[in-house]
mmCIF file of C-alpha atoms and ligand atoms in Angstrom:
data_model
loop_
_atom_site.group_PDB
_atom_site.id
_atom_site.type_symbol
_atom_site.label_atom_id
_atom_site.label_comp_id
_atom_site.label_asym_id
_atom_site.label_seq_id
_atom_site.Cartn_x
_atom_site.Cartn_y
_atom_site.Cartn_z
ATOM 1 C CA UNK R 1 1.968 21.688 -5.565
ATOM 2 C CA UNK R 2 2.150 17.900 -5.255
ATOM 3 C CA UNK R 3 4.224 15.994 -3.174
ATOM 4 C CA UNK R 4 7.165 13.892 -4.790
ATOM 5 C CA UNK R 5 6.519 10.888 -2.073
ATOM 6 C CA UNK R 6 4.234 7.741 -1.515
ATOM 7 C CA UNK R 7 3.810 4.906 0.711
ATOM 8 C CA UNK R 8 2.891 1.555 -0.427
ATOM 9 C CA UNK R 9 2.194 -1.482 1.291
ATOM 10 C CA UNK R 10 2.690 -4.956 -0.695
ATOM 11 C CA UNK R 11 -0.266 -6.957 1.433
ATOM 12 C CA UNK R 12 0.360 -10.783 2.918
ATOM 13 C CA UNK R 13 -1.858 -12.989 0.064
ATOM 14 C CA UNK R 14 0.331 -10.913 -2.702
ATOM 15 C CA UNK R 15 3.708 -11.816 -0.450
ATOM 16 C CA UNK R 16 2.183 -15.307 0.439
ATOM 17 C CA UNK R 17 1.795 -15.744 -3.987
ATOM 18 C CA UNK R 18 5.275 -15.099 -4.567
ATOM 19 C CA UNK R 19 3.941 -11.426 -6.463
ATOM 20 C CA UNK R 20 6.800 -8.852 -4.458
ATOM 21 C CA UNK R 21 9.147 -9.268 -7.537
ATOM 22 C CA UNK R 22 6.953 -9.061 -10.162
ATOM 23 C CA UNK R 23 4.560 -5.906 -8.434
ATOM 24 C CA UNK R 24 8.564 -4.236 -7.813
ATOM 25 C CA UNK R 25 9.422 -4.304 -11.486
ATOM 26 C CA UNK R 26 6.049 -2.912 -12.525
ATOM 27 C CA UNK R 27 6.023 0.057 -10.444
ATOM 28 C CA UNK R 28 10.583 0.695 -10.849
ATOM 29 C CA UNK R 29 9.358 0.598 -14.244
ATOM 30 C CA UNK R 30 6.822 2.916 -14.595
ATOM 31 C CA UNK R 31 9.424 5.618 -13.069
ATOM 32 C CA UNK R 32 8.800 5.361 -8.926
ATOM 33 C CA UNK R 33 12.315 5.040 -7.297
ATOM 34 C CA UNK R 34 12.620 2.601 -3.939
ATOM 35 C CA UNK R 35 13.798 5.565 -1.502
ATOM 36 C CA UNK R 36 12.856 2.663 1.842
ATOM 37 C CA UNK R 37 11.344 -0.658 1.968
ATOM 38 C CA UNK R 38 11.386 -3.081 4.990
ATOM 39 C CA UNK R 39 9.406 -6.297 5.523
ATOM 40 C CA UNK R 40 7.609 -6.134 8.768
ATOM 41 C CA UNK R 41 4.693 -8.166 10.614
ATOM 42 C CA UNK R 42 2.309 -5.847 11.528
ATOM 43 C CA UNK R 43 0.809 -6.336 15.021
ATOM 44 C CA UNK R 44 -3.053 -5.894 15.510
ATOM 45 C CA UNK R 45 -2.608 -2.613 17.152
ATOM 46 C CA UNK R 46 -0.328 -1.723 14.194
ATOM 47 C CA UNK R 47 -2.794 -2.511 11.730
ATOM 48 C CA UNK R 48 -5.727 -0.663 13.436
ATOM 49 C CA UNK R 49 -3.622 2.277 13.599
ATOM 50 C CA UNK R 50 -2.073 2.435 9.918
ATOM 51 C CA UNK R 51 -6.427 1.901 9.046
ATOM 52 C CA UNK R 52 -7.527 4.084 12.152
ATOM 53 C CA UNK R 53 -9.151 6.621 9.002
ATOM 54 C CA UNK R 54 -11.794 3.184 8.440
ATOM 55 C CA UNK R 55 -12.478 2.809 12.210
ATOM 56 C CA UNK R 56 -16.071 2.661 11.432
ATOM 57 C CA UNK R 57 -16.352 0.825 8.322
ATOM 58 C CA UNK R 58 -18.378 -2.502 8.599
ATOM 59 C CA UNK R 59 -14.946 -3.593 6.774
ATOM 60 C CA UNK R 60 -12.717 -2.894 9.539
ATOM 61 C CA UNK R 61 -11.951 -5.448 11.514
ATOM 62 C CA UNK R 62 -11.549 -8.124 8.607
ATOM 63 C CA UNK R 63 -8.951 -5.749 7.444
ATOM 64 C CA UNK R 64 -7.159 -4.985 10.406
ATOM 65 C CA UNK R 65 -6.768 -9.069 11.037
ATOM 66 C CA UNK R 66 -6.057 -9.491 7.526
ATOM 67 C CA UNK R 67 -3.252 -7.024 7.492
ATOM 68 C CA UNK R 68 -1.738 -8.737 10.489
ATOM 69 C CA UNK R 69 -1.941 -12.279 9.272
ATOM 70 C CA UNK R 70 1.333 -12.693 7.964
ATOM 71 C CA UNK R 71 4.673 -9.912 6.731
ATOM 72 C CA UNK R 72 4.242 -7.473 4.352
ATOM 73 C CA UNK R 73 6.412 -5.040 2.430
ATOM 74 C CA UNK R 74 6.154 -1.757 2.671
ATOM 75 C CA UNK R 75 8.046 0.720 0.581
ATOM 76 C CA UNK R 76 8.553 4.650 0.074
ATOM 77 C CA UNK R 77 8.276 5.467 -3.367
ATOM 78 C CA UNK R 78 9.931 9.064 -5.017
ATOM 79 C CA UNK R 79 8.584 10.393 -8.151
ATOM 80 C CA UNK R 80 7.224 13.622 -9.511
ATOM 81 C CA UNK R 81 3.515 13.573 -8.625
ATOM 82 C CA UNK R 82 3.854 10.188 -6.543
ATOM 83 C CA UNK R 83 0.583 9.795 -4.887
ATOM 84 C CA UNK R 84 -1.483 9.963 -8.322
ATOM 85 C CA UNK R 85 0.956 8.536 -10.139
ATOM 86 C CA UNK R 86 0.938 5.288 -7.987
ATOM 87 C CA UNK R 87 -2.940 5.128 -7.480
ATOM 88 C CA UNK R 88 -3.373 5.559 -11.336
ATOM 89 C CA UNK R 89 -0.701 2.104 -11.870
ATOM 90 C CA UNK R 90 -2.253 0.245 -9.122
ATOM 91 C CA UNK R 91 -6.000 0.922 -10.167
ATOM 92 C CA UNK R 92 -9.391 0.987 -8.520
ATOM 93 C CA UNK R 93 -10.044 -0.558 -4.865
ATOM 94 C CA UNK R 94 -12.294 -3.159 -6.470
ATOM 95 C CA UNK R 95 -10.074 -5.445 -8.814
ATOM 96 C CA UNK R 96 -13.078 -6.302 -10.698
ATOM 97 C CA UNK R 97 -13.479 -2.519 -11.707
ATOM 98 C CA UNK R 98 -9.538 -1.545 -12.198
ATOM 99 C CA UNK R 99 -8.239 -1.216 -15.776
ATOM 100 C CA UNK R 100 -6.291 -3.655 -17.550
ATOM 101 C CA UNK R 101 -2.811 -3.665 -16.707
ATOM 102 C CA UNK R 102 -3.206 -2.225 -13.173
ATOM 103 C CA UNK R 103 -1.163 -3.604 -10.534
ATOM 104 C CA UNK R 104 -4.531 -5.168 -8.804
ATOM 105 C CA UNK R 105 -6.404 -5.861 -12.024
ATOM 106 C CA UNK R 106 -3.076 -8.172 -12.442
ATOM 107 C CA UNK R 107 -2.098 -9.687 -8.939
ATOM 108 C CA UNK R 108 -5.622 -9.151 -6.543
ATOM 109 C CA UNK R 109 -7.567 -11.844 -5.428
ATOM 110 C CA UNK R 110 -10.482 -9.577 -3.929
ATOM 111 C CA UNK R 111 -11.143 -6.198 -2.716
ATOM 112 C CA UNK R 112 -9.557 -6.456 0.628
ATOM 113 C CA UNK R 113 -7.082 -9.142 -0.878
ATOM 114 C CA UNK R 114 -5.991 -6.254 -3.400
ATOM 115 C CA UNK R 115 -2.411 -6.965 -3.477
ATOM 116 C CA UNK R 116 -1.221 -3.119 -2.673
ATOM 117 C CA UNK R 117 -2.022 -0.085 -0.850
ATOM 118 C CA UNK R 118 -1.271 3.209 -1.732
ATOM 119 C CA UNK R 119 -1.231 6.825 -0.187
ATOM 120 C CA UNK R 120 -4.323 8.296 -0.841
ATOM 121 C CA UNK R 121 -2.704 11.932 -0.571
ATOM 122 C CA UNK R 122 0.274 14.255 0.251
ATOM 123 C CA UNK R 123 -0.543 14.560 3.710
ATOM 124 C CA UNK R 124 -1.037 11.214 4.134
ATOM 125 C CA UNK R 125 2.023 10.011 2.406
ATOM 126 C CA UNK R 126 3.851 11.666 4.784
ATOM 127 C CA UNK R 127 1.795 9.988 7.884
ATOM 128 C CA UNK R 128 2.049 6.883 6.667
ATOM 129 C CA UNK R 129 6.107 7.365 5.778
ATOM 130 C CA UNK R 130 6.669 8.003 9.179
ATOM 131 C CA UNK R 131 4.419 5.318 10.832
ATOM 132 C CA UNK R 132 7.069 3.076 8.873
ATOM 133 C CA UNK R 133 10.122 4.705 8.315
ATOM 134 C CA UNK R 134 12.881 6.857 10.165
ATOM 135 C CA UNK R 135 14.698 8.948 9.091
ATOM 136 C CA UNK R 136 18.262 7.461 8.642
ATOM 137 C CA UNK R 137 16.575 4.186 7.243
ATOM 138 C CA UNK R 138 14.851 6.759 4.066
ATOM 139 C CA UNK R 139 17.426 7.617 0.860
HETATM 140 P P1 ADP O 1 -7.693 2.097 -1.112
HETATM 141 O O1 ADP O 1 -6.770 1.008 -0.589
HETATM 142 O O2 ADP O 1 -7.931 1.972 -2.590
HETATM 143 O O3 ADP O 1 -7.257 3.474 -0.711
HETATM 144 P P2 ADP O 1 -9.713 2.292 0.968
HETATM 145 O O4 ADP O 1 -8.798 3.237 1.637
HETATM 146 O O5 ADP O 1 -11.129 2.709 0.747
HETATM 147 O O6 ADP O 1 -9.135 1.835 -0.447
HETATM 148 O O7 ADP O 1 -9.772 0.920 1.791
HETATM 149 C C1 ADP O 1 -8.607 0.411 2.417
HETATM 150 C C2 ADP O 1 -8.553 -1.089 2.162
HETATM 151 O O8 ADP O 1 -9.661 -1.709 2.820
HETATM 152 C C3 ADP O 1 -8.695 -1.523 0.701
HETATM 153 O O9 ADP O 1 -7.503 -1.452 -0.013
HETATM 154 C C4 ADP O 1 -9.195 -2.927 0.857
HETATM 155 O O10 ADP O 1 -8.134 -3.834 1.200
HETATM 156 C C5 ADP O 1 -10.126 -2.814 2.057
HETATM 157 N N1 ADP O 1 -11.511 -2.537 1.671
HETATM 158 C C6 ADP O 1 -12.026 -1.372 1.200
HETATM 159 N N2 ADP O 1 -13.350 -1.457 0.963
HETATM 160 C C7 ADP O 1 -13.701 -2.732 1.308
HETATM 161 C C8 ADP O 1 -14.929 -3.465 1.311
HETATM 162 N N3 ADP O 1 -16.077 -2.905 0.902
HETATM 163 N N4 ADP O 1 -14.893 -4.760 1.722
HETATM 164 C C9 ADP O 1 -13.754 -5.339 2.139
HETATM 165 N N5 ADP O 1 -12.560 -4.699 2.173
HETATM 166 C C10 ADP O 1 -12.513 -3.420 1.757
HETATM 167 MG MG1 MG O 2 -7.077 4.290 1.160
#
């Protein structure tokens, strides 16, 4: 059975274009209810520990200093089948090979500067809820 939860992550250049409100009513609309969200600067070692899974892509390190340049948002989502819901609205890693209408066909600016992340499964929906979220801040 699939999970009901995901974890997204709005990343700096989307929060540093002014793009949280506009990304927020895309994916309220399309039926994913806010059940946490906090705006945090992530710390290198933060960073290299949410993307510990891409240690040893050649990628890494850009990404990891990337994700630590400046806030982010990052938000619990609830809906019925959340994870493939959410990776379905926000499209393919590469912006230049998402579908019109996706969330980073829309609002990227390159692959790593893809505006969003999003759980790439159950289990790791629930990793990644906890690396952010307690319990009593989660409703
Ligand atoms: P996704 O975010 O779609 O799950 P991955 O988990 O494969 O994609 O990669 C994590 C993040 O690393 C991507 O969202 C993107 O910001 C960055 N990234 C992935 N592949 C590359 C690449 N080839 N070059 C630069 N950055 C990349
Ligand atoms: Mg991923």
């Amino acid at each position: 059975m699939s999970g009901n939860i995901t974890l997204s992550i709005i990343k700096p250049f989307a929060i540093k274009s002014g793009f949280i409100g506009p990304i927020m009513a895309i994916i309220t609309e399309a039926g994913f209810r806010i059940s946490a969200i906090k705006s945090v600067k992530l710390t290198i070692g933060q960073a290299e520990e949410f993307y510990s899974v891409h240690k040893s892509k050649p990628f890494y390190n850009d990404l990891v200093e990337f994700m630590s340049s400046g806030p982010v948002v990052a938000i619990m989502f609830k809906k019925e089948n959340a994870v493939e819901d959410f990776r379905e609205l926000i499209g393919n890693t590469d912006p230049s090979k998402a579908k019109e209408g996706t969330i980073r066909k829309m609002f990227a600016e390159s692959l790593q500067r893809n505006a969003v992340h999003g759980s790439d499964s159950d289990e790791n929906a629930i990793i990644e809820s906890d690396f952010f979220f307690a319990k009593k801040e989660r409703f």
